PDB file of C-alpha atoms in Angstrom:
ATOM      1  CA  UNK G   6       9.746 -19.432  34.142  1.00  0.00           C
ATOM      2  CA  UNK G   7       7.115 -20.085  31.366  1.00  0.00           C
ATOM      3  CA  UNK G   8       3.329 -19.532  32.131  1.00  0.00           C
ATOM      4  CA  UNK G   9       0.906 -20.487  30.326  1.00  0.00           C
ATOM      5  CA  UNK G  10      -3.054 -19.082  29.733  1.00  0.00           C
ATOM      6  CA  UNK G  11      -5.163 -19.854  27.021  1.00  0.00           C
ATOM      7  CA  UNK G  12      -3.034 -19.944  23.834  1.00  0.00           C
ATOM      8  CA  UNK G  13      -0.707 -17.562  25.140  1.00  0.00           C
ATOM      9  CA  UNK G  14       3.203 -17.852  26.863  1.00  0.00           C
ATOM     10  CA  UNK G  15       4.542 -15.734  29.283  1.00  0.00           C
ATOM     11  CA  UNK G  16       8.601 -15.753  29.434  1.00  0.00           C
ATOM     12  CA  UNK G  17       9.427 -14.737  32.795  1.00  0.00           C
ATOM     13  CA  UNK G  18      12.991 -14.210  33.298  1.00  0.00           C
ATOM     14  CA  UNK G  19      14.803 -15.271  36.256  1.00  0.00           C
ATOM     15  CA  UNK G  20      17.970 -14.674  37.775  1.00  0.00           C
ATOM     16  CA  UNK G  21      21.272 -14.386  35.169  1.00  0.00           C
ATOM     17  CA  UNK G  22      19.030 -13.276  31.732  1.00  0.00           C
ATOM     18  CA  UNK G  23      17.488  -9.800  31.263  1.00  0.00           C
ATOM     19  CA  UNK G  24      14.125  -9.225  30.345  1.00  0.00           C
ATOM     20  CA  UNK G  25      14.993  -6.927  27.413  1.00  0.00           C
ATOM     21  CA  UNK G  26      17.686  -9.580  26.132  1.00  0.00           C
ATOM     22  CA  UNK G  27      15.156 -11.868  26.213  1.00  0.00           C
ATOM     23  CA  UNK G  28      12.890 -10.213  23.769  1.00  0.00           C
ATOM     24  CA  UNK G  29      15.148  -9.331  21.309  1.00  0.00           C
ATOM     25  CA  UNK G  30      15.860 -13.205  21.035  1.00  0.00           C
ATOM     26  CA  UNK G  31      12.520 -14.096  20.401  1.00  0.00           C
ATOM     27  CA  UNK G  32      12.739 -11.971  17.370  1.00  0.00           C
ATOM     28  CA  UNK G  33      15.642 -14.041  16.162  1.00  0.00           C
ATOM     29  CA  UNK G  34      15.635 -16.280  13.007  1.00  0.00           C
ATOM     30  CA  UNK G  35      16.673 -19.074  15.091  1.00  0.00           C
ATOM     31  CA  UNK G  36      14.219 -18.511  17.603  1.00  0.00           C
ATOM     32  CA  UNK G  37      11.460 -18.341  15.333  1.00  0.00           C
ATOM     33  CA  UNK G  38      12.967 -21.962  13.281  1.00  0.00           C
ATOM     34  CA  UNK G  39      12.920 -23.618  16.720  1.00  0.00           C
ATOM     35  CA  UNK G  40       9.717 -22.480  17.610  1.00  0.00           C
ATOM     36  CA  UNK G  41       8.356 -24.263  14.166  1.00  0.00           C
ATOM     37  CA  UNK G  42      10.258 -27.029  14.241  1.00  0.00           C
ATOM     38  CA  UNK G  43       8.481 -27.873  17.859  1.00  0.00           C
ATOM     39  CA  UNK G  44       5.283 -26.758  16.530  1.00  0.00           C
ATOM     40  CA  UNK G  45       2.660 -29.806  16.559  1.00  0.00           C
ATOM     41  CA  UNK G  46      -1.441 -30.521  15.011  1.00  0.00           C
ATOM     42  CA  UNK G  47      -2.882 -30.854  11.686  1.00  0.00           C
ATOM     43  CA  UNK G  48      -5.378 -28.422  11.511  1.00  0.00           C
ATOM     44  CA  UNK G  49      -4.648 -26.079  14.369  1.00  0.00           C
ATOM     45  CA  UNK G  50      -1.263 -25.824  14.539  1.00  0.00           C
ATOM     46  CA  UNK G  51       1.027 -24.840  17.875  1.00  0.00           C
ATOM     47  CA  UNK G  52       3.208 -25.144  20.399  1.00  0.00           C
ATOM     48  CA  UNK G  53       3.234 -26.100  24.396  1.00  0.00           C
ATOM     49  CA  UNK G  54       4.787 -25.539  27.448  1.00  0.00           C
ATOM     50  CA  UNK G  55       6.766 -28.664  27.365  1.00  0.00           C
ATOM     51  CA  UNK G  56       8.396 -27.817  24.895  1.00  0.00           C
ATOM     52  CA  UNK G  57       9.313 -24.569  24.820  1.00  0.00           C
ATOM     53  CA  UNK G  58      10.423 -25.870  28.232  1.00  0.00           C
ATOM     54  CA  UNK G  59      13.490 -27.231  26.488  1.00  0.00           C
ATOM     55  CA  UNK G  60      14.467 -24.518  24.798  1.00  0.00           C
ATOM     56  CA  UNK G  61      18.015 -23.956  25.596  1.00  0.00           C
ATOM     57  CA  UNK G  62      19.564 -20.315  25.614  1.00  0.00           C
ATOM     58  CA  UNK G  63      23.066 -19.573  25.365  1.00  0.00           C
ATOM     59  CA  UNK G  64      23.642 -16.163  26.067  1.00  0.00           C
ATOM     60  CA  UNK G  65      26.636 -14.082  27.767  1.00  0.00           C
ATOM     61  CA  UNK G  66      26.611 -12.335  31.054  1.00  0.00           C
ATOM     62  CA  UNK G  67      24.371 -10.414  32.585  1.00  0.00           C
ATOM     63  CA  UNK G  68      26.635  -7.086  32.159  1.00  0.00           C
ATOM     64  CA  UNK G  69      27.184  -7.944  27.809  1.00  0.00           C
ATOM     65  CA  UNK G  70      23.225  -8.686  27.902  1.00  0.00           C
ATOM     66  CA  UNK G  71      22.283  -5.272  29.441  1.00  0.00           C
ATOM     67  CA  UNK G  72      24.779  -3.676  26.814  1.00  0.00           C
ATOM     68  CA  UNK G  73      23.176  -5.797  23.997  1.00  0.00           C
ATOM     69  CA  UNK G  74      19.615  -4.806  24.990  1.00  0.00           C
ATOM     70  CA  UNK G  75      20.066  -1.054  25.221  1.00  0.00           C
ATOM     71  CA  UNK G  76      21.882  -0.891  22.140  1.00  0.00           C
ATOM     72  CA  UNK G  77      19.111  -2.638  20.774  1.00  0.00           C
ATOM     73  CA  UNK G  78      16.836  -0.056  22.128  1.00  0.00           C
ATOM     74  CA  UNK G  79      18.257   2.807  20.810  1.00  0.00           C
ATOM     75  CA  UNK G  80      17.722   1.524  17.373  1.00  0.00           C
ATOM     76  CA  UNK G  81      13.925   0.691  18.236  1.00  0.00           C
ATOM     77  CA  UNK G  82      13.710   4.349  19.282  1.00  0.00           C
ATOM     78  CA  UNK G  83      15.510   5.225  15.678  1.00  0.00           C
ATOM     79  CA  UNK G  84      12.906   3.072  14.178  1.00  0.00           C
ATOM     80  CA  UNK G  85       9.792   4.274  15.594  1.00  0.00           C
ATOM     81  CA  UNK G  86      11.166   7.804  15.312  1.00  0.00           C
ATOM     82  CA  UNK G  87      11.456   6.633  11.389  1.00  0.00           C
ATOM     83  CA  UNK G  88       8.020   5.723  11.386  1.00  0.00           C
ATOM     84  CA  UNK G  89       6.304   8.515  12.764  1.00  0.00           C
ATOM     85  CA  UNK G  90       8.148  10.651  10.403  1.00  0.00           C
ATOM     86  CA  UNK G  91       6.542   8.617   7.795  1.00  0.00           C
ATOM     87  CA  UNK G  92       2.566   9.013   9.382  1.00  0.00           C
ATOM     88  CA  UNK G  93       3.274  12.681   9.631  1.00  0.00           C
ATOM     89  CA  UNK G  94       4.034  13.057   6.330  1.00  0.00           C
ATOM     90  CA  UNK G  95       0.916  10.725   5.271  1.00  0.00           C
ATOM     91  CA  UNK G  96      -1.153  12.889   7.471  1.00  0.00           C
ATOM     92  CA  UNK G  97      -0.108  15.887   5.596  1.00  0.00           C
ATOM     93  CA  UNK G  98      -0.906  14.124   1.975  1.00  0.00           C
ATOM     94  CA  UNK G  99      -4.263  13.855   3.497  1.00  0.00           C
ATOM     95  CA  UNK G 100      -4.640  17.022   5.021  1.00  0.00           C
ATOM     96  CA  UNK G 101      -3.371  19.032   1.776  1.00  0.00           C
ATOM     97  CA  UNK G 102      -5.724  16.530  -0.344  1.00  0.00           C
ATOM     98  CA  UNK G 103      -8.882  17.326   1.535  1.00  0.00           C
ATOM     99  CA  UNK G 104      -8.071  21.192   1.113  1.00  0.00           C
ATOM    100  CA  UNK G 105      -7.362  20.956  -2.136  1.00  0.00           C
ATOM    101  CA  UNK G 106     -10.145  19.152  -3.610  1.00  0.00           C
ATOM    102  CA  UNK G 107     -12.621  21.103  -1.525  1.00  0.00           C
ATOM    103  CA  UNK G 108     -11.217  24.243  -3.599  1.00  0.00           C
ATOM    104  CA  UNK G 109      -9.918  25.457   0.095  1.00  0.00           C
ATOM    105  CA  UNK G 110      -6.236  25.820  -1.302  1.00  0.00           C
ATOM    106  CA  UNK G 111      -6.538  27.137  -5.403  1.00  0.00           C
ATOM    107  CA  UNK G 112      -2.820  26.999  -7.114  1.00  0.00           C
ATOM    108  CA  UNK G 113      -1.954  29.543  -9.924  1.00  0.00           C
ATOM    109  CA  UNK G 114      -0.824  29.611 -13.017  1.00  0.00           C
ATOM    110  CA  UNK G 115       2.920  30.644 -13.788  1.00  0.00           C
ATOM    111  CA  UNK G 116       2.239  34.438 -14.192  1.00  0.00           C
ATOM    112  CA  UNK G 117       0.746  34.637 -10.406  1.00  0.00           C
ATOM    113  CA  UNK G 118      -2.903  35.133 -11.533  1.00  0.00           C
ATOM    114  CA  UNK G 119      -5.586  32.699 -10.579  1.00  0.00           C
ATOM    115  CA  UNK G 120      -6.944  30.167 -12.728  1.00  0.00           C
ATOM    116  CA  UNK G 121     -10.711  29.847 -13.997  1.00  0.00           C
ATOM    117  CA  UNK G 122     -12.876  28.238 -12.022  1.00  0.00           C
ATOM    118  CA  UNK G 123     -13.527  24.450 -11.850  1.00  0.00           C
ATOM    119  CA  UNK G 124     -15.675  23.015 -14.538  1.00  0.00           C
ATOM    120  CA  UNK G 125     -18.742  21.236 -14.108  1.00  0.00           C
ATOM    121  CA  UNK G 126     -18.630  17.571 -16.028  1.00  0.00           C
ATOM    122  CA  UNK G 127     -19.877  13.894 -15.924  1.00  0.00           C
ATOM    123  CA  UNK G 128     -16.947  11.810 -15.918  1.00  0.00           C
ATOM    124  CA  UNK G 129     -17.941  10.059 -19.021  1.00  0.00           C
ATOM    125  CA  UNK G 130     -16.783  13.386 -21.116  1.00  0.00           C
ATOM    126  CA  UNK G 131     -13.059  12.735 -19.395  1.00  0.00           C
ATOM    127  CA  UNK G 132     -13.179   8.719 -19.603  1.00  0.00           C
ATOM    128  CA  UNK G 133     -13.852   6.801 -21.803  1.00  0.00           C
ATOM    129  CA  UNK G 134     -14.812   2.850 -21.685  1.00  0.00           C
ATOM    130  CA  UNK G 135     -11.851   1.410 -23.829  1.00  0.00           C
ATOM    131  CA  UNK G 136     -12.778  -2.002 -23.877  1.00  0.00           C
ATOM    132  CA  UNK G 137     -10.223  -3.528 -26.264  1.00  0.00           C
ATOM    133  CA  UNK G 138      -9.790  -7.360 -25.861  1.00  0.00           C
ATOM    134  CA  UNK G 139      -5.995  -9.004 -26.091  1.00  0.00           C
ATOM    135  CA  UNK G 140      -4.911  -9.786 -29.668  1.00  0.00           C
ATOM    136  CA  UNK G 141      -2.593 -12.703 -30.497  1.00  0.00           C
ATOM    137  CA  UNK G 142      -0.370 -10.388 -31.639  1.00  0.00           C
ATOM    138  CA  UNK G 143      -0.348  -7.784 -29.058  1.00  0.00           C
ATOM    139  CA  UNK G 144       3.422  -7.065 -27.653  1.00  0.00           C
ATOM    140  CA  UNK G 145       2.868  -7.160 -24.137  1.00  0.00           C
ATOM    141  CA  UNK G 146       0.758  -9.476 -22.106  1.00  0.00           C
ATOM    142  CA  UNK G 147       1.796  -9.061 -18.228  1.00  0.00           C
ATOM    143  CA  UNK G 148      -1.229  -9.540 -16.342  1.00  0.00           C
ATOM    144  CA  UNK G 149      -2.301  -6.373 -14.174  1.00  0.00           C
ATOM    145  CA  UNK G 150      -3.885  -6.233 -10.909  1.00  0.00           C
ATOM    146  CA  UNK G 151      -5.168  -3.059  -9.098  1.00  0.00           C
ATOM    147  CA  UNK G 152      -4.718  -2.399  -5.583  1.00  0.00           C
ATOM    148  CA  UNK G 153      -6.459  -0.562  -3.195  1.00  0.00           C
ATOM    149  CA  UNK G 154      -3.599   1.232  -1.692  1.00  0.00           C
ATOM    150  CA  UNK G 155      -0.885   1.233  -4.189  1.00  0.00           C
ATOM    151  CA  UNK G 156      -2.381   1.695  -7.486  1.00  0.00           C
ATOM    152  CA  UNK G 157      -1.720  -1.052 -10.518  1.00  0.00           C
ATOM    153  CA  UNK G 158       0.747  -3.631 -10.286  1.00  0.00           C
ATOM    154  CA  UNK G 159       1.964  -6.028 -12.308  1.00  0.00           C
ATOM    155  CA  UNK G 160       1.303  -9.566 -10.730  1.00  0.00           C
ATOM    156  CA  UNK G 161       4.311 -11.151 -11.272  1.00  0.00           C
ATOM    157  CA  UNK G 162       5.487  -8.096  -9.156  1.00  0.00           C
ATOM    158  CA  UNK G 163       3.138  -8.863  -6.423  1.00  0.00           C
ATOM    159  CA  UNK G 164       3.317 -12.448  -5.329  1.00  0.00           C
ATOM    160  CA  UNK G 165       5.802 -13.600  -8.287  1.00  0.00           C
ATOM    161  CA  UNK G 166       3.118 -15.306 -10.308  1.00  0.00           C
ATOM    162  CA  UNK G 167       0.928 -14.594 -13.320  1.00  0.00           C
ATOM    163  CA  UNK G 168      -2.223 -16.708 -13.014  1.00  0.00           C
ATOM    164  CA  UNK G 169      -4.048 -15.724 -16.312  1.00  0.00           C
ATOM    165  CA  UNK G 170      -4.861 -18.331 -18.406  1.00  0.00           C
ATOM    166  CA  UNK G 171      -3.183 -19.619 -21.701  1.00  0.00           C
ATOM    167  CA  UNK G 172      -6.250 -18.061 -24.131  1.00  0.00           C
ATOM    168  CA  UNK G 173      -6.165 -14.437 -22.871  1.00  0.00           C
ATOM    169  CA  UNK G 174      -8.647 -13.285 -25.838  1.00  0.00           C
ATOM    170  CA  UNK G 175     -11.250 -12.475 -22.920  1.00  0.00           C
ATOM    171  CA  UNK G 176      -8.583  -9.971 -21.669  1.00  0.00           C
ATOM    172  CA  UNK G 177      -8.427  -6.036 -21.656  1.00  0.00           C
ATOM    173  CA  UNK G 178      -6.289  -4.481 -23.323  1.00  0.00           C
ATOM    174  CA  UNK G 179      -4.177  -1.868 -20.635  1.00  0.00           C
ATOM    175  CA  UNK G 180      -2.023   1.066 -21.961  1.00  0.00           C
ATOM    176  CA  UNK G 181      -0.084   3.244 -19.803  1.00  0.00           C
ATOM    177  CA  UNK G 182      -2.019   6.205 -18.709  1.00  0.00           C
ATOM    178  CA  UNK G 183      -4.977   4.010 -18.707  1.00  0.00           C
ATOM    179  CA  UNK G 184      -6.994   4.256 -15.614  1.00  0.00           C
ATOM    180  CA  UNK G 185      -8.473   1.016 -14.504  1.00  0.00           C
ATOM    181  CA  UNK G 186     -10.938  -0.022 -11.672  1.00  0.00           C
ATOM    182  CA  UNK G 187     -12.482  -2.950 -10.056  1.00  0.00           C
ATOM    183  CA  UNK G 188     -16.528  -2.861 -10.818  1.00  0.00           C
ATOM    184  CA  UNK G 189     -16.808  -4.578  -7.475  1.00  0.00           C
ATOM    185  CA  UNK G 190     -14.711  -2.550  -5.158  1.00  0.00           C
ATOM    186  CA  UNK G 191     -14.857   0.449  -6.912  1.00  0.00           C
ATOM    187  CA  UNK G 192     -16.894   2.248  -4.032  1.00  0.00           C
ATOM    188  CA  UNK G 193     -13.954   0.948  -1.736  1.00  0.00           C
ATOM    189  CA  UNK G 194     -11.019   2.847  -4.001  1.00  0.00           C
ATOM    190  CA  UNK G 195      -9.593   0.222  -5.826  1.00  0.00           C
ATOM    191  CA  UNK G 196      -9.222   2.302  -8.796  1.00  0.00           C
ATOM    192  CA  UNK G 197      -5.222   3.212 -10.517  1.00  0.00           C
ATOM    193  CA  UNK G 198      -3.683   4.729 -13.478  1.00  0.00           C
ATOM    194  CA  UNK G 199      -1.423   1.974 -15.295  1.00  0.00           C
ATOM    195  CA  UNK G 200       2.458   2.749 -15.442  1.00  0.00           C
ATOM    196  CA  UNK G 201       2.100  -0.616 -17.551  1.00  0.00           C
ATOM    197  CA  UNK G 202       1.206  -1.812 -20.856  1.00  0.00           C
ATOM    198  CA  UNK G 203      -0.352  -5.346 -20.190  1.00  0.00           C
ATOM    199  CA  UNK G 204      -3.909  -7.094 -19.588  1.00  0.00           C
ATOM    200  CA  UNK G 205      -6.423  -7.276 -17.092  1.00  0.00           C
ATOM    201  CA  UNK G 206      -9.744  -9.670 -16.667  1.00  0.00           C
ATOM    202  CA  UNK G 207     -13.264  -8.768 -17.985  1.00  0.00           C
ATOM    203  CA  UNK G 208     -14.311  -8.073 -14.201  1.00  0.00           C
ATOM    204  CA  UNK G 209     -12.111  -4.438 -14.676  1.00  0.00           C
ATOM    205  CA  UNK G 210     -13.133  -1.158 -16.591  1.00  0.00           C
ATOM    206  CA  UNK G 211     -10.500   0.590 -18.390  1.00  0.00           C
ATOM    207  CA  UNK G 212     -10.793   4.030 -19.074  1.00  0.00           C
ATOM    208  CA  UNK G 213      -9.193   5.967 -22.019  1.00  0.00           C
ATOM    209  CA  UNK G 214      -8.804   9.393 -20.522  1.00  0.00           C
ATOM    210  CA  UNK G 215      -9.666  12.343 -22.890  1.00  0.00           C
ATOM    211  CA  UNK G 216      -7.477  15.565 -23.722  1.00  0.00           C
ATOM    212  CA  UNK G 217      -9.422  17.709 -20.872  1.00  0.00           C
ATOM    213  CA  UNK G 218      -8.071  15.464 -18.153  1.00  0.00           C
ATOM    214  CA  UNK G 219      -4.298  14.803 -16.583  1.00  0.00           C
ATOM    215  CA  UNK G 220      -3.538  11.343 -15.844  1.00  0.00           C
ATOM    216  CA  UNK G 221      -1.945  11.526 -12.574  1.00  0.00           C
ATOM    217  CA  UNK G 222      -4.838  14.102 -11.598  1.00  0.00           C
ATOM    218  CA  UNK G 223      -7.113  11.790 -11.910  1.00  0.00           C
ATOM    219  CA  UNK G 224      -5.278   9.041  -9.734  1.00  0.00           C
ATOM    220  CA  UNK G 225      -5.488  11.189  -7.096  1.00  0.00           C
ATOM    221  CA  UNK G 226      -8.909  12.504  -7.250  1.00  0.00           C
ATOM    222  CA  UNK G 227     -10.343   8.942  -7.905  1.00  0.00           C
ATOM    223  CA  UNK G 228      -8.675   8.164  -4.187  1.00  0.00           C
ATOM    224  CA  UNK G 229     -10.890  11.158  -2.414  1.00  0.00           C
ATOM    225  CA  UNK G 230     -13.663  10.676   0.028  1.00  0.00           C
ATOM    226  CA  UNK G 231     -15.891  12.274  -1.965  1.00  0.00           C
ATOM    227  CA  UNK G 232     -15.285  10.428  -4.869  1.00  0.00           C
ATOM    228  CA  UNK G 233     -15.299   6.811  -3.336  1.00  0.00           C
ATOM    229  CA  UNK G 234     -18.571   7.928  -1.705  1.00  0.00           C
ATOM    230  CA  UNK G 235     -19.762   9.092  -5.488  1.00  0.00           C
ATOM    231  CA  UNK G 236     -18.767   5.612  -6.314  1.00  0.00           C
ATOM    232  CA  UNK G 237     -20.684   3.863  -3.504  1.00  0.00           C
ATOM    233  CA  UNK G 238     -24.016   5.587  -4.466  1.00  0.00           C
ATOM    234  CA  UNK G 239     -23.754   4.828  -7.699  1.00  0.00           C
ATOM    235  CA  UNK G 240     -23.215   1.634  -7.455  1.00  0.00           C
ATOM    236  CA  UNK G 241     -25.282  -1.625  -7.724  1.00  0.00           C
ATOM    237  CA  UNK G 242     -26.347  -4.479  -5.379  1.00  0.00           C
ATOM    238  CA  UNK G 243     -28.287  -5.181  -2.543  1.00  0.00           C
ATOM    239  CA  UNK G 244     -25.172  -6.267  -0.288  1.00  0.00           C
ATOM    240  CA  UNK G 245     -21.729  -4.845  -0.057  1.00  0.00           C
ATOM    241  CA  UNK G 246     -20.343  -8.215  -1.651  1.00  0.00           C
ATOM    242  CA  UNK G 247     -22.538  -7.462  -4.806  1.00  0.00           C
ATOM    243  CA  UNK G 248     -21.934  -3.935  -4.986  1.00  0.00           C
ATOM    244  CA  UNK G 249     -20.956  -3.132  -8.577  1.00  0.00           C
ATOM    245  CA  UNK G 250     -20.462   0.171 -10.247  1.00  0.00           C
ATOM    246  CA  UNK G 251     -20.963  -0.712 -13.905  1.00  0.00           C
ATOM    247  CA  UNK G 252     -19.504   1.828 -17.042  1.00  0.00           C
ATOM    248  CA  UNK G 253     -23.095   2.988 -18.054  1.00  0.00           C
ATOM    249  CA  UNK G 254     -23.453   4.420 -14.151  1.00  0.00           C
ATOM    250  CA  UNK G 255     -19.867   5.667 -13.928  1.00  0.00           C
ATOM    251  CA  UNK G 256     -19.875   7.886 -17.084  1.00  0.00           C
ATOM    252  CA  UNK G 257     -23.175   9.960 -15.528  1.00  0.00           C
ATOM    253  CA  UNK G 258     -21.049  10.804 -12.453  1.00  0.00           C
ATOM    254  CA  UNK G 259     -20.868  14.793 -11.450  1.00  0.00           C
ATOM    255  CA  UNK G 260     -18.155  16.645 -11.242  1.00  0.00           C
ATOM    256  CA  UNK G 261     -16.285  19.401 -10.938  1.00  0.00           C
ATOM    257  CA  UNK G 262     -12.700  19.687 -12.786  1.00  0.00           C
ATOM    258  CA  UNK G 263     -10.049  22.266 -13.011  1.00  0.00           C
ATOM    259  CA  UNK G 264      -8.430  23.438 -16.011  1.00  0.00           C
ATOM    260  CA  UNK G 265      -6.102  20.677 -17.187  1.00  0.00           C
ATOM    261  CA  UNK G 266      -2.685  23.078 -16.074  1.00  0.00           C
ATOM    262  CA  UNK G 267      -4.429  23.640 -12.803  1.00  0.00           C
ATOM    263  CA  UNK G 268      -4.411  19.481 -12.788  1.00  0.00           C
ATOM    264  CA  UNK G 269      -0.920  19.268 -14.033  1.00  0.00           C
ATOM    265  CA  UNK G 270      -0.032  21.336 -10.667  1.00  0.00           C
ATOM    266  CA  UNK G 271      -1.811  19.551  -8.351  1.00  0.00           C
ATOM    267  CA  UNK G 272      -0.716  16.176  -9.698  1.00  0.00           C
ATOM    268  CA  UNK G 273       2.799  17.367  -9.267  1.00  0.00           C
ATOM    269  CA  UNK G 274       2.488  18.665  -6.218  1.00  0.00           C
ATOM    270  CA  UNK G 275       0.889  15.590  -5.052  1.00  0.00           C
ATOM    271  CA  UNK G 276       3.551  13.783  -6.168  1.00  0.00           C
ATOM    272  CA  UNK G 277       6.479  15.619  -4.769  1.00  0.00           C
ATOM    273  CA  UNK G 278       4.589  14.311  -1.259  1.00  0.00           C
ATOM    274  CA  UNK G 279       4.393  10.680  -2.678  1.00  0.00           C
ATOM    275  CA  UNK G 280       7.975  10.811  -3.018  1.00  0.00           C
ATOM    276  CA  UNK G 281       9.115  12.344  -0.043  1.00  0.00           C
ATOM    277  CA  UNK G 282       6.734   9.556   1.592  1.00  0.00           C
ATOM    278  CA  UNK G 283       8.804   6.519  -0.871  1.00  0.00           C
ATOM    279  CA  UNK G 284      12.076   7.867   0.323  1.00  0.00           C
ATOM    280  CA  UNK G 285      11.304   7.904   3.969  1.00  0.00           C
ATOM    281  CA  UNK G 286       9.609   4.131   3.609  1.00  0.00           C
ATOM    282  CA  UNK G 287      13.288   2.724   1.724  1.00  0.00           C
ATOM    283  CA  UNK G 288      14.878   4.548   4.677  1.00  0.00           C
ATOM    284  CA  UNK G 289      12.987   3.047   6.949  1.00  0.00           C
ATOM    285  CA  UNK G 290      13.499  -0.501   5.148  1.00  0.00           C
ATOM    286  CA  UNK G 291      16.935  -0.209   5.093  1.00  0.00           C
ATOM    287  CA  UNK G 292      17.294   0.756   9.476  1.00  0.00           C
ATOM    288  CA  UNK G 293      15.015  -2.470   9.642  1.00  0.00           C
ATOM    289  CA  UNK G 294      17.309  -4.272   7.614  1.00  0.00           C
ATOM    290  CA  UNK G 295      20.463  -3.026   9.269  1.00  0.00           C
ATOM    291  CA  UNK G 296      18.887  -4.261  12.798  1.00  0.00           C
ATOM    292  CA  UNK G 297      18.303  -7.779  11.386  1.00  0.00           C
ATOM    293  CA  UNK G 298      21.801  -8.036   9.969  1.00  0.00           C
ATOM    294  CA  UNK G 299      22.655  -7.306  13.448  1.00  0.00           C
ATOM    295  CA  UNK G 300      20.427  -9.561  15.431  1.00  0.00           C
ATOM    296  CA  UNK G 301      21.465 -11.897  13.132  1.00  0.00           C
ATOM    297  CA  UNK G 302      25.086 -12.130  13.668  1.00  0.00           C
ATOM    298  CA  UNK G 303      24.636 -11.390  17.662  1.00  0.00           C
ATOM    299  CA  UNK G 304      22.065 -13.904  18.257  1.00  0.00           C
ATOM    300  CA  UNK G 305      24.149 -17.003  16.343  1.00  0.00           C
TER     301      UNK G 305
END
């Protein structure tokens, strides 16, 4: 049976199909190319209850369908299992990043004795405004974007374009170990250190870090609260959409900084996390594949 409220379906499964079965083979490929093909309008586009009337389902008996579904299940379970692994582990990052940038946790050095404590500084004595525009001879030329949640990427790597224009002498020149941040959404995070060499538009800063301060160290402390909220106040505009934290405010910034081997431990530290995080996500990736391999091959 098929009822229908205001765009929104309700399968309800009658005798002969089970209600599990069912779901699973709305998550099907095949289910999903009928329900386009049937799909009708110009600018809103959908589907009605005539027609998914005449959808027809060929499925085995009740007894194989029960089988089906719960073996379904049990990878569900696997997956969400997967996934909480993954949030407890991000919850940790978090919980260890807050600690440690509030001087709560304090590493030492390789002899066991505590290092000196952190350093007062405006970021503009760490970073430096690099500001060097594309040459025609310049080696590389991918165009960079940064992210708010996973740093800079290359933009080909992203959605398998590069839209920057033919003349790229208005570009900035990115080398890896940069750091690079949106003026605009600064004071929302978007802020990474490049893995890249490549370009980026006028609209981002890139920052030359000096000798005092560790790359990777900085990645992660650009990312904390109390940083992004450092960010927000500094920043100018008289709406959120206009917000824009400009070089000339970001270099009188206060902070405090740990000796650069005090960085280098965090950072790595850090990153062991990050990594443990990546390898749970490709697991994770790969049990989702494996289930829509499946699904796949049992829904033909």
């Amino acid at each position: 049976n098929i009822v229908a409220g205001l765009h929104t379906f309700a399968l309800r499964p009658i005798k002969n199909l089970n209600s599990l079965y069912l779901h699973h083979y709305t998550k099907t490929n095949s289910y999903k190319r009928y329900m386009y093909r049937i799909g009708t309008g110009v600018s809103v586009y959908g589907i009605n209850k005539t027609n998914v009337s005449k959808l027809q389902l060929f499925c085995p008996s009740l007894h194989e369908q029960e089988k089906i579904s719960n073996f379904f299940y049990k990878i569900d379970r696997k997956l969400g299992l997967q996934q909480e692994r993954i949030e407890v582990l991000e919850e940790y990052k978090k919980s260890m990043m807050q600690k440690i940038f509030s001087q709560e946790i304090r590493f030492k050095d390789d002899d066991g004795k505590d290092f000196p404590e952190w350093e007062g500084k405006k970021l503009g004595e760490i970073a430096k405004n690099k500001n060097i525009r594309y040459k025609d001879d310049d080696r590389f030329d991918d165009l960079l974007s940064v992210t708010l949640n996973n740093g800079i990427k290359r933009q080909i790597d992203l959605d398998g374009t590069d839209s920057s224009s033919q003349d790229k002498s208005n570009y900035k020149v990115v080398r890896e170990n940069d750091v690079v941040y949106n003026t605009m959404r600064m004071w929302q995070g978007a802020s990474g250190v490049s893995n890249y060499n490549g370009i980026v538009s006028s609209a981002y800063v890139v920052l030359e870090l000096t000798k005092v301060a560790d790359p990777k160290f900085i990645g992660y402390f650009f990312k904390t609260p109390n940083m992004i909220y450092k960010f927000f106040r500094s920043s100018q505009g008289m709406t959120s959409d206009t917000l824009t934290l400009r070089y000339n405010f970001f270099k009188e910034i206060k902070i405090e900084l740990p000796t650069f081997l005090e960085q280098n431990k965090i950072a790595s530290f850090l990153s062991s996390i990050d990594k443990k995080i990546q390898l749970e996500e490709e697991r994770l990736e790969e049990m989702k594949e494996f289930k829509k391999g499946l699904m796949q091959r049992m829904f033909i």
